Amino acid sequence: MAPRSKPKPGEPSSSDAAAPLLPERCIDHKNKNIRKEKWRELRLQKNKEKREARKKRQKVREELGKDAPPVLQPHTIETLRIPDVTTVQPDDLETQQADRLDEFGGYFGREAAPRVLLTAGDFPSPKTRDFMKELALVIPNTEVRLRNFSSVKKTARVAAAKGYTDLIFINEDKSKKVMANGLLHVHLPDGPSALYRLSNVKLSAEMRRIKEFTHHRPEVVLNNFTTMLGHRVGRMLASLFHFDPEFKGRRVMTLHNQRDYIFFRHHRYEFKNEKKCALRELGPRFTLKLRSLQKGTFDSKTGEYEWIRKRHEMEDSRRKFHL
Amino acid sequence: MAMKKLVPLPRKVERREVRREDKALVAANIDKAIEKELLERLKKGTYGDVYNFPQATFDKVLSKEGVESDEEEDAEGEEEEEEELEEELEKEFVADFAESDEEADIEDYGADSSDSDTESAAAAAAARPAPSRTKRPRVEIEYEYDGPSTSKVKS
């Protein structure tokens, strides 16, 4: 980044005692014309310094060639992200222990194979039904049922009794053209319930690739789930898929988290050589955004929320992400 | 009927979320990320001996003293390794060393791997330093599908 310009002589210089004032703040003149002029001069000076610094860096790079310091990368939201206190470290023993004991420990310890029940609101529209059918193909061991006007809690109880490990509800908004807009994932029997906002659903029927589906068990790739919450959500989503992937099938499900949006993709991969891999997208694609995570099964009134997206508290900064 | 509760969605928020999602999608570069992840897994050997890339596996064989020895680890050791690997920051995969899977695959690919191994041995033995990345003879990789293949994949 360009070095800050020093305050010009004659202007009130930033006080060293308190937090250093931005030099721009020093250009506070009551007369607007003079103020404008000062700002303009300051900007010109800044640009000039930037240009000179850049020229110097280029010169250094030319001279040193290979030994030159690495090229400065432009800032992105990811690089400027406010670091989260709860970021999971790779070798964290505490997380490992917690993982063993939490609701998904059984799954990751290969105790039970996941069985998923997929259902929707009362009268699902054709598009939603298509989406559900595709999801049922994509997530192994899934059954689609129509809900007979029973409540979510009741459905969860019945499903748990019948031996399902996960329950997925697709919510839709009939007033809008785009149908399905919510997804509720309840991990049974007593597991956490995650409510997501569903968007950008693209069906594989539209991509005309549905004939290329096979029944091999897919691999799962989870990208970018860094914080504790993200870690938990990632494990929850991973527990939907069977834990023993069949590599022969070369199917991969990707859940990629970027700026709190989880993108779901389904590909068939093929290694051309050890440096390149070709992907062919099958299957539906959709985006999830976590709205809330509840401890038990879904209970909007008396449930204990682990995490809710409270817009005013959490979204005051554009550089702050939770997953 | 818990889902019957109407939750209002302010229009501005909706618009903002859609825009942000589009930008996040662009920033994500998903295909590249998936490729990278899959290549890492290939390197790490999660696929065992399924893929026969002479250079990579040969190097690995030279350095790790045989991929087979890894697979013969006892189940407990593998579980621990799995859990360690599972805690990796950006890379979590569901079954690293699915032993039974690999063994089944190796049996299937037994014929193939022996062929390519000899090919790779010949290639490497042709007076070229092992990690050389210059031109090497093109090796054909055969994928064997057992039974009537249900998938049509264009390579």
XYZ file of C-alpha atoms in Angstrom, chain A:
323
model
C 0.000 0.000 0.000
C 1.231 3.485 -0.664
C 2.830 5.213 2.274
C 0.706 7.828 3.925
C 1.604 11.379 3.008
C 2.917 13.505 5.768
C 0.772 16.436 6.826
C 1.876 19.588 5.124
C 3.518 22.278 7.185
C 1.051 24.862 8.295
C -1.722 22.351 8.876
C -2.469 21.104 12.324
C -0.314 18.026 12.500
C -1.698 14.823 13.920
C -1.199 14.537 17.613
C 1.163 11.793 18.585
C -0.325 11.318 21.985
C -3.770 10.118 20.967
C -4.464 7.605 18.215
C -2.803 9.013 15.107
C -5.235 11.076 13.105
C -5.466 10.242 9.451
C -3.647 12.985 7.641
C -6.741 13.548 5.589
C -8.562 14.614 8.665
C -6.108 17.431 9.104
C -7.402 19.116 6.029
C -10.410 20.594 7.688
C -10.668 24.119 6.691
C -13.827 26.065 7.136
C -13.615 27.627 3.735
C -14.859 25.187 1.165
C -12.723 26.434 -1.669
C -9.563 26.159 0.296
C -10.647 22.791 1.589
C -11.222 21.561 -1.929
C -7.848 22.761 -2.994
C -6.145 21.046 -0.110
C -7.867 17.774 -0.767
C -6.935 17.939 -4.389
C -3.327 18.589 -3.601
C -3.283 15.781 -1.119
C -4.724 13.373 -3.633
C -2.271 14.372 -6.293
C 0.583 13.902 -3.914
C -0.662 10.498 -2.896
C -0.962 9.362 -6.467
C 2.485 10.631 -7.224
C 3.960 8.737 -4.327
C 2.129 5.617 -5.388
C 3.515 5.872 -8.889
C 7.023 6.405 -7.652
C 6.799 3.495 -5.270
C 5.567 1.323 -8.077
C 8.380 2.336 -10.359
C 10.861 1.594 -7.631
C 9.408 -1.844 -7.079
C 9.512 -2.612 -10.754
C 13.095 -1.515 -10.922
C 14.000 -3.655 -7.957
C 12.274 -6.613 -9.543
C 14.138 -6.135 -12.765
C 17.442 -5.865 -11.038
C 17.066 -8.747 -8.702
C 15.203 -10.939 -11.119
C 14.550 -14.116 -9.257
C 15.496 -12.874 -5.829
C 13.116 -9.963 -5.934
C 10.516 -9.782 -3.184
C 7.198 -11.284 -4.266
C 4.728 -9.190 -6.182
C 2.280 -7.354 -3.972
C -1.167 -8.828 -4.263
C -4.183 -6.584 -4.466
C -6.473 -6.745 -1.507
C -9.660 -8.702 -1.753
C -12.454 -9.141 0.689
C -10.971 -12.456 1.627
C -7.635 -10.939 2.497
C -9.254 -8.084 4.362
C -11.577 -10.325 6.249
C -11.848 -9.604 9.947
C -10.203 -12.589 11.542
C -12.592 -14.676 13.544
C -11.709 -15.634 17.064
C -13.117 -19.085 16.632
C -11.092 -20.124 13.638
C -10.358 -23.802 13.785
C -6.728 -24.748 13.652
C -5.852 -27.927 11.826
C -4.260 -29.763 14.714
C -6.502 -28.530 17.421
C -6.885 -31.336 19.913
C -9.875 -29.721 21.498
C -11.766 -29.684 18.243
C -10.813 -33.253 17.594
C -12.151 -34.301 20.940
C -15.299 -32.304 20.513
C -15.782 -33.859 17.128
C -15.597 -37.288 18.593
C -18.284 -36.510 21.102
C -20.696 -34.420 19.123
C -23.709 -35.590 17.198
C -21.693 -36.509 14.166
C -19.105 -38.510 15.989
C -21.163 -41.565 15.312
C -21.277 -40.881 11.641
C -17.617 -40.157 11.317
C -16.861 -43.180 13.402
C -18.773 -45.200 10.843
C -21.444 -46.362 13.152
C -24.501 -45.730 11.064
C -25.093 -45.159 7.412
C -27.053 -42.010 6.698
C -30.649 -42.284 5.608
C -32.186 -39.094 4.495
C -35.814 -38.162 4.278
C -36.645 -35.359 1.933
C -39.896 -33.520 2.046
C -41.422 -30.165 1.295
C -44.267 -27.918 2.244
C -47.888 -28.807 1.896
C -48.460 -28.558 -1.820
C -45.089 -28.493 -3.469
C -44.990 -26.961 -6.900
C -43.728 -28.995 -9.863
C -40.382 -27.286 -9.857
C -39.846 -28.072 -6.235
C -40.849 -31.629 -6.832
C -38.306 -31.888 -9.626
C -35.679 -30.446 -7.383
C -36.501 -32.955 -4.716
C -36.287 -35.803 -7.173
C -32.859 -34.671 -8.227
C -31.669 -34.228 -4.708
C -32.800 -37.727 -4.027
C -30.553 -38.943 -6.818
C -27.664 -36.853 -5.729
C -27.659 -37.670 -2.038
C -27.442 -41.410 -1.686
C -29.998 -43.258 0.350
C -32.625 -40.577 0.171
C -36.341 -40.955 0.094
C -38.831 -38.376 -0.963
C -42.097 -38.222 0.852
C -44.991 -35.859 0.695
C -45.852 -34.362 3.976
C -49.401 -34.994 4.968
C -49.931 -31.714 6.706
C -48.031 -32.831 9.733
C -45.892 -30.396 11.607
C -42.166 -30.347 11.413
C -41.753 -31.635 14.915
C -44.071 -34.521 14.321
C -42.379 -35.433 11.092
C -39.046 -35.341 12.827
C -40.263 -37.618 15.571
C -41.774 -40.102 13.182
C -38.724 -40.110 10.972
C -36.431 -40.669 13.893
C -38.575 -43.568 14.991
C -38.316 -45.078 11.544
C -34.573 -44.924 11.572
C -33.782 -41.959 9.390
C -30.660 -40.064 10.231
C -31.470 -36.776 8.533
C -34.503 -34.849 7.526
C -34.537 -32.185 4.888
C -37.362 -29.790 4.288
C -37.603 -27.640 1.236
C -39.507 -24.501 1.819
C -40.957 -22.517 -1.004
C -42.339 -19.117 -1.542
C -45.309 -19.436 -3.837
C -45.750 -15.763 -4.367
C -42.425 -15.451 -6.106
C -41.609 -17.006 -9.444
C -38.540 -18.707 -8.072
C -40.003 -21.432 -6.030
C -37.839 -23.086 -3.454
C -36.143 -20.641 -1.187
C -35.520 -22.350 2.097
C -33.963 -25.538 3.268
C -34.206 -26.949 6.739
C -31.850 -29.711 7.649
C -32.607 -31.593 10.804
C -30.168 -34.176 11.958
C -31.999 -36.965 13.745
C -32.564 -38.237 16.310
C -31.657 -35.310 18.418
C -29.333 -33.423 16.288
C -28.977 -29.822 15.393
C -31.302 -28.204 12.926
C -29.920 -25.822 10.396
C -32.119 -23.420 8.525
C -30.737 -22.184 5.238
C -31.801 -19.754 2.655
C -31.790 -21.582 -0.659
C -31.134 -19.754 -3.883
C -29.935 -20.114 -7.428
C -31.281 -23.571 -7.903
C -30.344 -25.000 -11.238
C -31.664 -28.402 -12.092
C -29.691 -31.017 -13.902
C -32.684 -31.672 -16.074
C -32.123 -28.213 -17.465
C -28.503 -28.993 -17.991
C -29.606 -32.205 -19.638
C -27.038 -34.168 -17.756
C -29.336 -36.211 -15.654
C -28.718 -39.253 -17.789
C -25.115 -39.228 -16.742
C -25.879 -39.926 -13.144
C -24.628 -43.127 -11.734
C -25.307 -44.748 -8.449
C -21.819 -44.744 -7.095
C -21.361 -43.199 -3.754
C -19.882 -39.759 -4.131
C -16.917 -38.105 -2.540
C -17.374 -34.985 -0.564
C -15.250 -31.888 -0.693
C -15.714 -29.204 1.907
C -13.943 -25.966 1.188
C -13.306 -22.972 3.302
C -15.134 -23.866 6.471
C -12.846 -22.100 8.844
C -14.598 -21.001 11.999
C -15.995 -23.258 14.671
C -19.466 -22.649 13.404
C -18.331 -23.366 9.904
C -16.655 -26.526 11.032
C -19.835 -27.708 12.670
C -21.986 -26.864 9.714
C -19.520 -28.546 7.408
C -19.631 -31.748 9.380
C -23.386 -31.585 9.477
C -23.620 -31.321 5.731
C -21.005 -33.969 5.218
C -22.957 -36.371 7.366
C -25.653 -36.451 4.711
C -23.442 -38.410 2.401
C -22.300 -41.912 2.866
C -18.931 -42.063 4.482
C -17.403 -44.620 2.165
C -17.123 -43.075 -1.225
C -16.693 -45.268 -4.238
C -13.780 -43.770 -6.039
C -14.638 -45.748 -9.101
C -17.649 -43.589 -9.635
C -15.562 -40.436 -9.775
C -18.393 -38.356 -8.484
C -17.660 -35.473 -6.225
C -20.013 -33.271 -4.263
C -18.579 -29.947 -3.364
C -19.737 -27.658 -0.648
C -17.735 -24.531 -1.062
C -18.077 -21.757 1.422
C -17.322 -18.266 0.245
C -18.279 -15.228 2.244
C -20.904 -17.211 4.125
C -22.528 -18.575 0.995
C -22.261 -22.314 0.635
C -22.217 -23.370 -2.987
C -23.205 -26.897 -3.762
C -21.883 -28.490 -6.916
C -21.923 -31.980 -8.283
C -19.223 -33.018 -10.718
C -17.741 -35.982 -12.406
C -13.998 -35.731 -12.434
C -11.342 -37.283 -14.551
C -7.629 -36.953 -14.036
C -5.862 -36.145 -17.260
C -2.500 -36.324 -15.608
C -1.236 -35.610 -12.154
C -1.398 -31.908 -12.736
C -4.738 -31.515 -14.387
C -8.172 -32.674 -13.641
C -11.160 -32.312 -15.885
C -14.533 -31.644 -14.340
C -17.880 -32.139 -15.884
C -20.749 -30.661 -14.028
C -23.714 -32.888 -13.493
C -26.409 -32.529 -11.066
C -28.217 -29.676 -9.551
C -26.463 -26.705 -8.178
C -27.721 -24.468 -5.476
C -26.565 -22.006 -2.897
C -27.204 -22.085 0.791
C -26.875 -19.343 3.312
C -27.137 -20.304 6.928
C -29.874 -18.488 8.749
C -29.911 -20.249 12.053
C -28.598 -23.270 13.822
C -30.632 -24.827 16.584
C -29.522 -27.319 19.130
C -32.336 -29.843 19.084
C -34.828 -30.626 16.404
C -36.531 -27.707 14.867
C -38.571 -25.767 17.338
C -39.272 -22.186 16.566
C -40.697 -21.278 19.924
C -38.904 -23.067 22.685
C -35.830 -24.256 20.900
C -32.342 -23.349 21.958
C -30.581 -21.512 19.215
C -26.908 -22.030 18.785
C -26.582 -19.320 16.247
C -28.944 -16.927 14.509
C -28.113 -14.476 11.836
C -29.073 -11.231 13.401
C -28.725 -8.785 10.657
C -28.165 -5.673 12.654
C -25.566 -7.162 14.905
C -23.731 -9.361 12.523
C -23.851 -7.641 9.219
C -22.596 -4.247 10.184
C -19.265 -4.943 8.618
C -18.723 -6.096 5.078
C -15.547 -7.838 6.046
C -16.980 -10.039 8.706
C -18.037 -13.583 7.953
C -19.175 -16.307 10.227
C -18.634 -19.551 8.479
